[in-house]
Amino acid sequence: MLKLFENIFTQKTRGRIFVLSFLALIIGQKVFASVSTTEGHGASMTLMWIAVILIIAKIAGLVEKFGQPAVLGELVMGVILGNLFMVGIDVFEPIKHDEILRFLSELGVIILLFQIGLESNIQEMRKVGGRALLVAIVGVLAPFILGAYMVGPWLMPGLDQTAYLFLGAALTATSVGITARVFKDLGKLNIKEAQIVLGAAVFDDVFGLIILAIVSAIATVGAVSFGIVSTIVFKAVVFLIGSIALGAIFASRLGKFLSKVHTGVGMKFTLAIAFCLLFAYLAGLIGLAPIIGAFAAGLVLDPVHFRNFKAPKMVLDVRKVVNNHIREEHDDVVLRTEMNKVIDHHSHRHIEDLIEPIAYFLVPIFFILTGMEVSLDTFSNPNILWVALIISVVAIAGKYVSGYFAGDVNKKIVGIGMIPRGEVGLIFAAIGKGLGVLNNDLFSVIIVMVILTTLVAPPLLAKQLKSM
Amino acid sequence: MLKLFENIFTQKTRGRIFVLSFLALIIGQKVFASVSTTEGHGASMTLMWIAVILIIAKIAGLVEKFGQPAVLGELVMGVILGNLFMVGIDVFEPIKHDEILRFLSELGVIILLFQIGLESNIQEMRKVGGRALLVAIVGVLAPFILGAYMVGPWLMPGLDQTAYLFLGAALTATSVGITARVFKDLGKLNIKEAQIVLGAAVFDDVFGLIILAIVSAIATVGAVSFGIVSTIVFKAVVFLIGSIALGAIFASRLGKFLSKVHTGVGMKFTLAIAFCLLFAYLAGLIGLAPIIGAFAAGLVLDPVHFRNFKAPKMVLDVRKVVNNHIREEHDDVVLRTEMNKVIDHHSHRHIEDLIEPIAYFLVPIFFILTGMEVSLDTFSNPNILWVALIISVVAIAGKYVSGYFAGDVNKKIVGIGMIPRGEVGLIFAAIGKGLGVLNNDLFSVIIVMVILTTLVAPPLLAKQLKSM
């Protein structure tokens, strides 16, 4: 049986794996169904669902073999699982109603934004400077105005004003994760265009989160007023700038202090994760989305704050061998320098390495559950499909024009690099649905837009990069 | 202010930190109280509680500075937090009723047993061989018979038979984690006595888990019968032997197969964690405790099953530098060998390193919440305190005698090394309370016994090891 699977993989007809997976799914339903009825204990079932979701997410990640980001596969898989009930397979329905899974999914997106914050570096962003900021501003304004005030009301008249605002907001997002991964996969992470796109994507995150805070507040309070908008912008800016300033002043002292309490890896991890969770909580407390807090916490924390803690065990081991065995001759100086570079790099990355398993554990739960929220039966109305396609074109055009403000570089690469919406767009859609602002139709439209923009960018970008 | 704290630490009067922490706790109550009332959103509160629990657990871990294992500090801190309401501080009470925290705590102990399973090695256990097995059998039988059939009924007459059985079961545990940490802290992990204690502790885990399964089943069904006992032993043995056998046959093929789907670190992590959760779920399904499944999953998984996956990034980087720069002269061969040892070691440890952050995140929640279950008001009855002390003496004596079966080694070291009950004893107590078998008095007695046995071993062991 395993030999059979291996043969399928060594052959190039990998599409078959999907057919087989689907068959396994249908056969498995019988087993699952009997299991679900015999075992009523909630917590134990949740253990199983976590395992099932993680495995399914990894199978969905197979789309990477076709040059697509894993997040896209997880999302599409979520859509499939969430709609299998329409063909009589209702074994996955309990996932939708599991409170603990819902919490783990929320925690997952908090951890994801924390990771993005950790990877973003305020100093780095300064270098790419004004150009990235300009690209980001155009890339936010163009799709927002197009979506919220022009195409949205034109295509779907009669909805609440806040619904259009959420549509516009979802169109502003740029996924740092996906954008970076595309350049990285193609080995072009260091070209100037990539740097501008990454810088702009980070600015985009900040703008996007402010916009999200504004539209969320409008949705909650129910009206657009200059007072509300300026309060939100004020809160968000004060929170972000304030936490960054406080971080610059206190984080290193706090790190130093806690490292005197204990220098272990556990303390290092706890310092980081507690920062993330408390910032998320505080953001929620003053009316911002918890993810903004998590992102700010990631921005604030810097490798330097952890320098007094123990390096990873491997770094210590390698350093010991280097110190014991490398003599200080000419040639060995080169080796010593190279080895010290590796040691330094991994000492600094350590905190990100510690957070990564938590992300492996929780982030896929968010994407699968978000995908499951999409109800395909809204597409029984072909109009919705057309709307989704037109909105997707607007989403692509709105970001593409931003490339023309990138200065003396290949403008097409920058423009295309800005297109994928990824997880940030999904977060907007999920929050909008949670607030009751987005109806099923508009939610599905946004999901299709996210899928299409995320799908279309990698091949287009690859083509441009190869013809440079 | 920070300077003040630092001075306190550089001075040797570290006890003051506890006084200060306590003051901070009382002052902090005002802030927390206002926060709890203004923010009703459950999930957001849970985020804060997780952060608070993790930070408090780390502060409690300060006991390590006094030569005590961190787990002891977490437990005592939990007891303090859980009983602050008696002096009018009720800010931590919501933790006791939070469903999500309860789930995370259960998940924490599952991850802990998975870790212990991963660190245990079936091949290693064979070497220490018969002696360790004999020590383990005596170390399980002596305290069990003393507790369940003699001292328990004598000290607390009139309780249900199953309550005595649970008391006896809790007395059988030996903490691999604590035992290993004590030897390690004292730099004596490789002496023969340490090997025997570690081997016996692993056997103890397996016996203990079988005993736990038996007494749990008796508690659920309500009667002791040969049929039930033999069914449980059969199930447990079949499950453990079966999963180990299946693991030996299939785990490496499964690893090989999944590594063809994707060789990334994420897949490696998912394979391990899904194994753990599914085994935990299956154990629960056939009537065993989920932790038995998690332990079995850890035993089954072996570094070799992950050899087709990518090594950690740092291993790849170091290997690259080694290959590029080390010439094959005599002296460099030594360096190359040493470096390859480091590379090998950390490639193998990688899966444990990936699970560790999950444990940092979830395990302290289990110990703090378990400590919070102890109600100190049961000690208003001084009899309970006396009972706890006598039971603790029995617990210590019952393990100490097992050392006399260790053969031609320092018998005292083995005997003392077996004393700490640690997390396994707590798990027994928690399950017994959850099943309604242990009343508050008996639960508190067991917790005190766990605390005392864990507290008494490190200094006694240190004394013996220094006089060797």
mmCIF file with all atom_site columns, N, CA, C and O in Angstrom, chain A residues 5 35 44 64-65 253 257 260-262 269 281 314 317 325 327 331 338-339 346 354 357 360, chain B residues 2 5 35 44 64-65 257 260-262 269 281 314 317 325 327 331 338-339 346 354 357 360:
data_model
loop_
_atom_site.group_PDB
_atom_site.id
_atom_site.type_symbol
_atom_site.label_atom_id
_atom_site.label_alt_id
_atom_site.label_comp_id
_atom_site.label_asym_id
_atom_site.label_entity_id
_atom_site.label_seq_id
_atom_site.pdbx_PDB_ins_code
_atom_site.Cartn_x
_atom_site.Cartn_y
_atom_site.Cartn_z
_atom_site.occupancy
_atom_site.B_iso_or_equiv
_atom_site.pdbx_formal_charge
_atom_site.auth_seq_id
_atom_site.auth_comp_id
_atom_site.auth_asym_id
_atom_site.auth_atom_id
_atom_site.pdbx_PDB_model_num
ATOM 1   N N  . PHE A 1 5   ? 1.694   4.237  -2.883 1.00 0.00 ? 5   PHE A N  1
ATOM 2   C CA . PHE A 1 5   ? 1.718   5.690  -2.717 1.00 0.00 ? 5   PHE A CA 1
ATOM 3   C C  . PHE A 1 5   ? 3.038   6.271  -3.223 1.00 0.00 ? 5   PHE A C  1
ATOM 4   O O  . PHE A 1 5   ? 3.073   7.270  -3.906 1.00 0.00 ? 5   PHE A O  1
ATOM 5   N N  . VAL A 1 35  ? -17.092 6.537  15.438 1.00 0.00 ? 35  VAL A N  1
ATOM 6   C CA . VAL A 1 35  ? -16.287 7.067  16.522 1.00 0.00 ? 35  VAL A CA 1
ATOM 7   C C  . VAL A 1 35  ? -17.007 8.226  17.210 1.00 0.00 ? 35  VAL A C  1
ATOM 8   O O  . VAL A 1 35  ? -17.068 8.296  18.430 1.00 0.00 ? 35  VAL A O  1
ATOM 9   N N  . SER A 1 44  ? -11.613 15.082 24.626 1.00 0.00 ? 44  SER A N  1
ATOM 10  C CA . SER A 1 44  ? -10.945 14.016 23.901 1.00 0.00 ? 44  SER A CA 1
ATOM 11  C C  . SER A 1 44  ? -11.196 14.140 22.397 1.00 0.00 ? 44  SER A C  1
ATOM 12  O O  . SER A 1 44  ? -10.286 13.965 21.589 1.00 0.00 ? 44  SER A O  1
ATOM 13  N N  . GLU A 1 64  ? 2.182   23.527 -2.602 1.00 0.00 ? 64  GLU A N  1
ATOM 14  C CA . GLU A 1 64  ? 3.520   24.107 -2.756 1.00 0.00 ? 64  GLU A CA 1
ATOM 15  C C  . GLU A 1 64  ? 4.292   23.440 -3.893 1.00 0.00 ? 64  GLU A C  1
ATOM 16  O O  . GLU A 1 64  ? 5.129   24.066 -4.517 1.00 0.00 ? 64  GLU A O  1
ATOM 17  N N  . LYS A 1 65  ? 3.976   22.148 -4.128 1.00 0.00 ? 65  LYS A N  1
ATOM 18  C CA . LYS A 1 65  ? 4.643   21.427 -5.214 1.00 0.00 ? 65  LYS A CA 1
ATOM 19  C C  . LYS A 1 65  ? 4.266   22.014 -6.578 1.00 0.00 ? 65  LYS A C  1
ATOM 20  O O  . LYS A 1 65  ? 4.953   21.791 -7.562 1.00 0.00 ? 65  LYS A O  1
ATOM 21  N N  . ARG A 1 253 ? 15.641  46.617 29.272 1.00 0.00 ? 253 ARG A N  1
ATOM 22  C CA . ARG A 1 253 ? 15.827  46.540 30.724 1.00 0.00 ? 253 ARG A CA 1
ATOM 23  C C  . ARG A 1 253 ? 15.058  45.360 31.317 1.00 0.00 ? 253 ARG A C  1
ATOM 24  O O  . ARG A 1 253 ? 15.557  44.670 32.201 1.00 0.00 ? 253 ARG A O  1
ATOM 25  N N  . PHE A 1 257 ? 16.565  42.363 33.309 1.00 0.00 ? 257 PHE A N  1
ATOM 26  C CA . PHE A 1 257 ? 16.094  42.028 34.647 1.00 0.00 ? 257 PHE A CA 1
ATOM 27  C C  . PHE A 1 257 ? 15.680  40.556 34.724 1.00 0.00 ? 257 PHE A C  1
ATOM 28  O O  . PHE A 1 257 ? 16.121  39.813 35.597 1.00 0.00 ? 257 PHE A O  1
ATOM 29  N N  . LYS A 1 260 ? 18.278  38.003 34.855 1.00 0.00 ? 260 LYS A N  1
ATOM 30  C CA . LYS A 1 260 ? 18.919  37.807 36.160 1.00 0.00 ? 260 LYS A CA 1
ATOM 31  C C  . LYS A 1 260 ? 18.094  36.853 37.017 1.00 0.00 ? 260 LYS A C  1
ATOM 32  O O  . LYS A 1 260 ? 18.633  36.163 37.878 1.00 0.00 ? 260 LYS A O  1
ATOM 33  N N  . VAL A 1 261 ? 16.777  36.866 36.791 1.00 0.00 ? 261 VAL A N  1
ATOM 34  C CA . VAL A 1 261 ? 15.931  35.907 37.497 1.00 0.00 ? 261 VAL A CA 1
ATOM 35  C C  . VAL A 1 261 ? 16.250  34.505 37.005 1.00 0.00 ? 261 VAL A C  1
ATOM 36  O O  . VAL A 1 261 ? 16.423  33.573 37.771 1.00 0.00 ? 261 VAL A O  1
ATOM 37  N N  . HIS A 1 262 ? 16.331  34.362 35.679 1.00 0.00 ? 262 HIS A N  1
ATOM 38  C CA . HIS A 1 262 ? 16.636  33.063 35.102 1.00 0.00 ? 262 HIS A CA 1
ATOM 39  C C  . HIS A 1 262 ? 17.101  33.253 33.666 1.00 0.00 ? 262 HIS A C  1
ATOM 40  O O  . HIS A 1 262 ? 16.436  33.921 32.895 1.00 0.00 ? 262 HIS A O  1
ATOM 41  N N  . PHE A 1 269 ? 11.401  32.216 26.251 1.00 0.00 ? 269 PHE A N  1
ATOM 42  C CA . PHE A 1 269 ? 10.152  31.923 25.570 1.00 0.00 ? 269 PHE A CA 1
ATOM 43  C C  . PHE A 1 269 ? 8.982   32.602 26.274 1.00 0.00 ? 269 PHE A C  1
ATOM 44  O O  . PHE A 1 269 ? 8.135   33.227 25.647 1.00 0.00 ? 269 PHE A O  1
ATOM 45  N N  . TYR A 1 281 ? -4.147  41.432 24.552 1.00 0.00 ? 281 TYR A N  1
ATOM 46  C CA . TYR A 1 281 ? -5.216  41.703 25.512 1.00 0.00 ? 281 TYR A CA 1
ATOM 47  C C  . TYR A 1 281 ? -5.428  43.205 25.683 1.00 0.00 ? 281 TYR A C  1
ATOM 48  O O  . TYR A 1 281 ? -6.563  43.686 25.650 1.00 0.00 ? 281 TYR A O  1
ATOM 49  N N  . MET A 1 314 ? 22.706  24.200 20.733 1.00 0.00 ? 314 MET A N  1
ATOM 50  C CA . MET A 1 314 ? 23.583  23.906 19.603 1.00 0.00 ? 314 MET A CA 1
ATOM 51  C C  . MET A 1 314 ? 24.624  24.999 19.411 1.00 0.00 ? 314 MET A C  1
ATOM 52  O O  . MET A 1 314 ? 25.778  24.723 19.087 1.00 0.00 ? 314 MET A O  1
ATOM 53  N N  . ASP A 1 317 ? 27.305  24.455 21.887 1.00 0.00 ? 317 ASP A N  1
ATOM 54  C CA . ASP A 1 317 ? 28.134  23.303 21.523 1.00 0.00 ? 317 ASP A CA 1
ATOM 55  C C  . ASP A 1 317 ? 29.105  23.647 20.400 1.00 0.00 ? 317 ASP A C  1
ATOM 56  O O  . ASP A 1 317 ? 30.286  23.309 20.465 1.00 0.00 ? 317 ASP A O  1
ATOM 57  N N  . HIS A 1 325 ? 39.241  23.885 19.051 1.00 0.00 ? 325 HIS A N  1
ATOM 58  C CA . HIS A 1 325 ? 39.954  23.230 17.959 1.00 0.00 ? 325 HIS A CA 1
ATOM 59  C C  . HIS A 1 325 ? 40.494  24.133 16.859 1.00 0.00 ? 325 HIS A C  1
ATOM 60  O O  . HIS A 1 325 ? 41.315  23.696 16.073 1.00 0.00 ? 325 HIS A O  1
ATOM 61  N N  . ARG A 1 327 ? 42.802  26.776 15.500 1.00 0.00 ? 327 ARG A N  1
ATOM 62  C CA . ARG A 1 327 ? 43.975  27.575 15.843 1.00 0.00 ? 327 ARG A CA 1
ATOM 63  C C  . ARG A 1 327 ? 43.911  28.897 15.102 1.00 0.00 ? 327 ARG A C  1
ATOM 64  O O  . ARG A 1 327 ? 43.216  29.033 14.095 1.00 0.00 ? 327 ARG A O  1
ATOM 65  N N  . ASP A 1 331 ? 44.360  30.667 7.648  1.00 0.00 ? 331 ASP A N  1
ATOM 66  C CA . ASP A 1 331 ? 43.227  29.971 7.060  1.00 0.00 ? 331 ASP A CA 1
ATOM 67  C C  . ASP A 1 331 ? 42.134  29.733 8.090  1.00 0.00 ? 331 ASP A C  1
ATOM 68  O O  . ASP A 1 331 ? 40.945  29.797 7.789  1.00 0.00 ? 331 ASP A O  1
ATOM 69  N N  . GLU A 1 338 ? 33.639  32.559 9.595  1.00 0.00 ? 338 GLU A N  1
ATOM 70  C CA . GLU A 1 338 ? 32.441  31.977 8.987  1.00 0.00 ? 338 GLU A CA 1
ATOM 71  C C  . GLU A 1 338 ? 31.564  31.315 10.059 1.00 0.00 ? 338 GLU A C  1
ATOM 72  O O  . GLU A 1 338 ? 30.347  31.454 10.080 1.00 0.00 ? 338 GLU A O  1
ATOM 73  N N  . MET A 1 339 ? 32.244  30.566 10.938 1.00 0.00 ? 339 MET A N  1
ATOM 74  C CA . MET A 1 339 ? 31.511  29.835 11.966 1.00 0.00 ? 339 MET A CA 1
ATOM 75  C C  . MET A 1 339 ? 30.849  30.812 12.940 1.00 0.00 ? 339 MET A C  1
ATOM 76  O O  . MET A 1 339 ? 29.711  30.605 13.364 1.00 0.00 ? 339 MET A O  1
ATOM 77  N N  . HIS A 1 346 ? 22.202  32.435 14.305 1.00 0.00 ? 346 HIS A N  1
ATOM 78  C CA . HIS A 1 346 ? 21.237  31.552 14.954 1.00 0.00 ? 346 HIS A CA 1
ATOM 79  C C  . HIS A 1 346 ? 20.969  31.936 16.405 1.00 0.00 ? 346 HIS A C  1
ATOM 80  O O  . HIS A 1 346 ? 19.908  31.617 16.938 1.00 0.00 ? 346 HIS A O  1
ATOM 81  N N  . LEU A 1 354 ? 11.805  29.616 18.541 1.00 0.00 ? 354 LEU A N  1
ATOM 82  C CA . LEU A 1 354 ? 11.014  29.127 19.671 1.00 0.00 ? 354 LEU A CA 1
ATOM 83  C C  . LEU A 1 354 ? 9.514   29.337 19.440 1.00 0.00 ? 354 LEU A C  1
ATOM 84  O O  . LEU A 1 354 ? 8.694   28.543 19.885 1.00 0.00 ? 354 LEU A O  1
ATOM 85  N N  . PRO A 1 357 ? 7.252   26.590 16.443 1.00 0.00 ? 357 PRO A N  1
ATOM 86  C CA . PRO A 1 357 ? 6.411   25.402 16.691 1.00 0.00 ? 357 PRO A CA 1
ATOM 87  C C  . PRO A 1 357 ? 5.001   25.772 17.160 1.00 0.00 ? 357 PRO A C  1
ATOM 88  O O  . PRO A 1 357 ? 4.041   25.084 16.810 1.00 0.00 ? 357 PRO A O  1
ATOM 89  N N  . TYR A 1 360 ? 3.244   26.460 14.027 1.00 0.00 ? 360 TYR A N  1
ATOM 90  C CA . TYR A 1 360 ? 2.915   25.210 13.327 1.00 0.00 ? 360 TYR A CA 1
ATOM 91  C C  . TYR A 1 360 ? 1.674   24.576 13.938 1.00 0.00 ? 360 TYR A C  1
ATOM 92  O O  . TYR A 1 360 ? 0.871   23.959 13.249 1.00 0.00 ? 360 TYR A O  1
ATOM 93  N N  . LEU B 1 2   ? 14.125  49.464 38.584 1.00 0.00 ? 2   LEU B N  1
ATOM 94  C CA . LEU B 1 2   ? 14.798  48.268 38.091 1.00 0.00 ? 2   LEU B CA 1
ATOM 95  C C  . LEU B 1 2   ? 16.161  48.093 38.754 1.00 0.00 ? 2   LEU B C  1
ATOM 96  O O  . LEU B 1 2   ? 16.572  46.993 39.081 1.00 0.00 ? 2   LEU B O  1
ATOM 97  N N  . PHE B 1 5   ? 15.696  46.392 41.959 1.00 0.00 ? 5   PHE B N  1
ATOM 98  C CA . PHE B 1 5   ? 15.529  44.943 41.817 1.00 0.00 ? 5   PHE B CA 1
ATOM 99  C C  . PHE B 1 5   ? 16.871  44.267 41.577 1.00 0.00 ? 5   PHE B C  1
ATOM 100 O O  . PHE B 1 5   ? 17.176  43.241 42.162 1.00 0.00 ? 5   PHE B O  1
ATOM 101 N N  . VAL B 1 35  ? -9.971  45.783 35.661 1.00 0.00 ? 35  VAL B N  1
ATOM 102 C CA . VAL B 1 35  ? -9.878  45.214 34.318 1.00 0.00 ? 35  VAL B CA 1
ATOM 103 C C  . VAL B 1 35  ? -10.925 44.121 34.113 1.00 0.00 ? 35  VAL B C  1
ATOM 104 O O  . VAL B 1 35  ? -11.609 44.079 33.095 1.00 0.00 ? 35  VAL B O  1
ATOM 105 N N  . SER B 1 44  ? -10.621 37.025 25.180 1.00 0.00 ? 44  SER B N  1
ATOM 106 C CA . SER B 1 44  ? -9.608  38.033 25.445 1.00 0.00 ? 44  SER B CA 1
ATOM 107 C C  . SER B 1 44  ? -9.075  37.902 26.869 1.00 0.00 ? 44  SER B C  1
ATOM 108 O O  . SER B 1 44  ? -7.871  38.011 27.105 1.00 0.00 ? 44  SER B O  1
ATOM 109 N N  . GLU B 1 64  ? 14.401  27.160 41.855 1.00 0.00 ? 64  GLU B N  1
ATOM 110 C CA . GLU B 1 64  ? 15.587  26.481 41.321 1.00 0.00 ? 64  GLU B CA 1
ATOM 111 C C  . GLU B 1 64  ? 16.864  27.076 41.898 1.00 0.00 ? 64  GLU B C  1
ATOM 112 O O  . GLU B 1 64  ? 17.864  26.383 42.041 1.00 0.00 ? 64  GLU B O  1
ATOM 113 N N  . LYS B 1 65  ? 16.824  28.376 42.210 1.00 0.00 ? 65  LYS B N  1
ATOM 114 C CA . LYS B 1 65  ? 18.004  29.027 42.794 1.00 0.00 ? 65  LYS B CA 1
ATOM 115 C C  . LYS B 1 65  ? 18.328  28.447 44.173 1.00 0.00 ? 65  LYS B C  1
ATOM 116 O O  . LYS B 1 65  ? 19.423  28.609 44.676 1.00 0.00 ? 65  LYS B O  1
ATOM 117 N N  . PHE B 1 257 ? 7.272   8.033  3.959  1.00 0.00 ? 257 PHE B N  1
ATOM 118 C CA . PHE B 1 257 ? 6.212   8.432  3.043  1.00 0.00 ? 257 PHE B CA 1
ATOM 119 C C  . PHE B 1 257 ? 5.922   9.925  3.163  1.00 0.00 ? 257 PHE B C  1
ATOM 120 O O  . PHE B 1 257 ? 5.909   10.663 2.183  1.00 0.00 ? 257 PHE B O  1
ATOM 121 N N  . LYS B 1 260 ? 8.250   12.289 1.698  1.00 0.00 ? 260 LYS B N  1
ATOM 122 C CA . LYS B 1 260 ? 8.155   12.459 0.235  1.00 0.00 ? 260 LYS B CA 1
ATOM 123 C C  . LYS B 1 260 ? 7.101   13.501 -0.109 1.00 0.00 ? 260 LYS B C  1
ATOM 124 O O  . LYS B 1 260 ? 7.175   14.175 -1.127 1.00 0.00 ? 260 LYS B O  1
ATOM 125 N N  . VAL B 1 261 ? 6.084   13.594 0.757  1.00 0.00 ? 261 VAL B N  1
ATOM 126 C CA . VAL B 1 261 ? 5.071   14.631 0.553  1.00 0.00 ? 261 VAL B CA 1
ATOM 127 C C  . VAL B 1 261 ? 5.712   15.986 0.796  1.00 0.00 ? 261 VAL B C  1
ATOM 128 O O  . VAL B 1 261 ? 5.545   16.925 0.034  1.00 0.00 ? 261 VAL B O  1
ATOM 129 N N  . HIS B 1 262 ? 6.452   16.090 1.904  1.00 0.00 ? 262 HIS B N  1
ATOM 130 C CA . HIS B 1 262 ? 7.100   17.357 2.218  1.00 0.00 ? 262 HIS B CA 1
ATOM 131 C C  . HIS B 1 262 ? 8.214   17.101 3.226  1.00 0.00 ? 262 HIS B C  1
ATOM 132 O O  . HIS B 1 262 ? 7.987   16.467 4.235  1.00 0.00 ? 262 HIS B O  1
ATOM 133 N N  . PHE B 1 269 ? 7.139   18.373 12.488 1.00 0.00 ? 269 PHE B N  1
ATOM 134 C CA . PHE B 1 269 ? 6.426   18.747 13.708 1.00 0.00 ? 269 PHE B CA 1
ATOM 135 C C  . PHE B 1 269 ? 5.014   18.168 13.701 1.00 0.00 ? 269 PHE B C  1
ATOM 136 O O  . PHE B 1 269 ? 4.559   17.588 14.683 1.00 0.00 ? 269 PHE B O  1
ATOM 137 N N  . TYR B 1 281 ? -6.038  10.247 21.974 1.00 0.00 ? 281 TYR B N  1
ATOM 138 C CA . TYR B 1 281 ? -7.465  10.068 21.695 1.00 0.00 ? 281 TYR B CA 1
ATOM 139 C C  . TYR B 1 281 ? -7.837  8.583  21.680 1.00 0.00 ? 281 TYR B C  1
ATOM 140 O O  . TYR B 1 281 ? -8.835  8.173  22.294 1.00 0.00 ? 281 TYR B O  1
ATOM 141 N N  . MET B 1 314 ? 20.226  25.474 11.421 1.00 0.00 ? 314 MET B N  1
ATOM 142 C CA . MET B 1 314 ? 21.569  25.688 11.950 1.00 0.00 ? 314 MET B CA 1
ATOM 143 C C  . MET B 1 314 ? 22.490  24.516 11.623 1.00 0.00 ? 314 MET B C  1
ATOM 144 O O  . MET B 1 314 ? 23.664  24.715 11.309 1.00 0.00 ? 314 MET B O  1
ATOM 145 N N  . ASP B 1 317 ? 23.588  24.942 8.113  1.00 0.00 ? 317 ASP B N  1
ATOM 146 C CA . ASP B 1 317 ? 24.564  26.029 7.984  1.00 0.00 ? 317 ASP B CA 1
ATOM 147 C C  . ASP B 1 317 ? 25.943  25.605 8.472  1.00 0.00 ? 317 ASP B C  1
ATOM 148 O O  . ASP B 1 317 ? 26.953  25.868 7.809  1.00 0.00 ? 317 ASP B O  1
ATOM 149 N N  . HIS B 1 325 ? 35.341  24.674 4.532  1.00 0.00 ? 325 HIS B N  1
ATOM 150 C CA . HIS B 1 325 ? 36.553  25.257 5.095  1.00 0.00 ? 325 HIS B CA 1
ATOM 151 C C  . HIS B 1 325 ? 37.516  24.312 5.780  1.00 0.00 ? 325 HIS B C  1
ATOM 152 O O  . HIS B 1 325 ? 38.643  24.680 6.028  1.00 0.00 ? 325 HIS B O  1
ATOM 153 N N  . ARG B 1 327 ? 40.022  21.528 5.864  1.00 0.00 ? 327 ARG B N  1
ATOM 154 C CA . ARG B 1 327 ? 40.824  20.663 5.002  1.00 0.00 ? 327 ARG B CA 1
ATOM 155 C C  . ARG B 1 327 ? 41.058  19.334 5.711  1.00 0.00 ? 327 ARG B C  1
ATOM 156 O O  . ARG B 1 327 ? 40.962  19.244 6.927  1.00 0.00 ? 327 ARG B O  1
ATOM 157 N N  . ASP B 1 331 ? 45.026  17.447 11.978 1.00 0.00 ? 331 ASP B N  1
ATOM 158 C CA . ASP B 1 331 ? 44.383  18.208 13.038 1.00 0.00 ? 331 ASP B CA 1
ATOM 159 C C  . ASP B 1 331 ? 42.926  18.526 12.686 1.00 0.00 ? 331 ASP B C  1
ATOM 160 O O  . ASP B 1 331 ? 42.049  18.531 13.536 1.00 0.00 ? 331 ASP B O  1
ATOM 161 N N  . GLU B 1 338 ? 34.692  16.218 15.691 1.00 0.00 ? 338 GLU B N  1
ATOM 162 C CA . GLU B 1 338 ? 34.000  16.873 16.806 1.00 0.00 ? 338 GLU B CA 1
ATOM 163 C C  . GLU B 1 338 ? 32.754  17.611 16.312 1.00 0.00 ? 338 GLU B C  1
ATOM 164 O O  . GLU B 1 338 ? 31.680  17.548 16.901 1.00 0.00 ? 338 GLU B O  1
ATOM 165 N N  . MET B 1 339 ? 32.940  18.338 15.193 1.00 0.00 ? 339 MET B N  1
ATOM 166 C CA . MET B 1 339 ? 31.834  19.125 14.661 1.00 0.00 ? 339 MET B CA 1
ATOM 167 C C  . MET B 1 339 ? 30.710  18.212 14.181 1.00 0.00 ? 339 MET B C  1
ATOM 168 O O  . MET B 1 339 ? 29.539  18.511 14.385 1.00 0.00 ? 339 MET B O  1
ATOM 169 N N  . HIS B 1 346 ? 22.459  17.168 17.362 1.00 0.00 ? 346 HIS B N  1
ATOM 170 C CA . HIS B 1 346 ? 21.358  18.128 17.275 1.00 0.00 ? 346 HIS B CA 1
ATOM 171 C C  . HIS B 1 346 ? 20.363  17.795 16.173 1.00 0.00 ? 346 HIS B C  1
ATOM 172 O O  . HIS B 1 346 ? 19.202  18.183 16.254 1.00 0.00 ? 346 HIS B O  1
ATOM 173 N N  . LEU B 1 354 ? 11.570  20.794 18.901 1.00 0.00 ? 354 LEU B N  1
ATOM 174 C CA . LEU B 1 354 ? 10.344  21.357 18.312 1.00 0.00 ? 354 LEU B CA 1
ATOM 175 C C  . LEU B 1 354 ? 9.171   21.249 19.277 1.00 0.00 ? 354 LEU B C  1
ATOM 176 O O  . LEU B 1 354 ? 8.290   22.111 19.296 1.00 0.00 ? 354 LEU B O  1
ATOM 177 N N  . PRO B 1 357 ? 8.925   24.098 22.946 1.00 0.00 ? 357 PRO B N  1
ATOM 178 C CA . PRO B 1 357 ? 8.165   25.342 23.127 1.00 0.00 ? 357 PRO B CA 1
ATOM 179 C C  . PRO B 1 357 ? 6.690   25.093 23.440 1.00 0.00 ? 357 PRO B C  1
ATOM 180 O O  . PRO B 1 357 ? 6.085   25.836 24.216 1.00 0.00 ? 357 PRO B O  1
ATOM 181 N N  . TYR B 1 360 ? 6.717   24.468 27.051 1.00 0.00 ? 360 TYR B N  1
ATOM 182 C CA . TYR B 1 360 ? 6.873   25.732 27.791 1.00 0.00 ? 360 TYR B CA 1
ATOM 183 C C  . TYR B 1 360 ? 5.540   26.461 27.884 1.00 0.00 ? 360 TYR B C  1
ATOM 184 O O  . TYR B 1 360 ? 5.243   27.131 28.859 1.00 0.00 ? 360 TYR B O  1
#
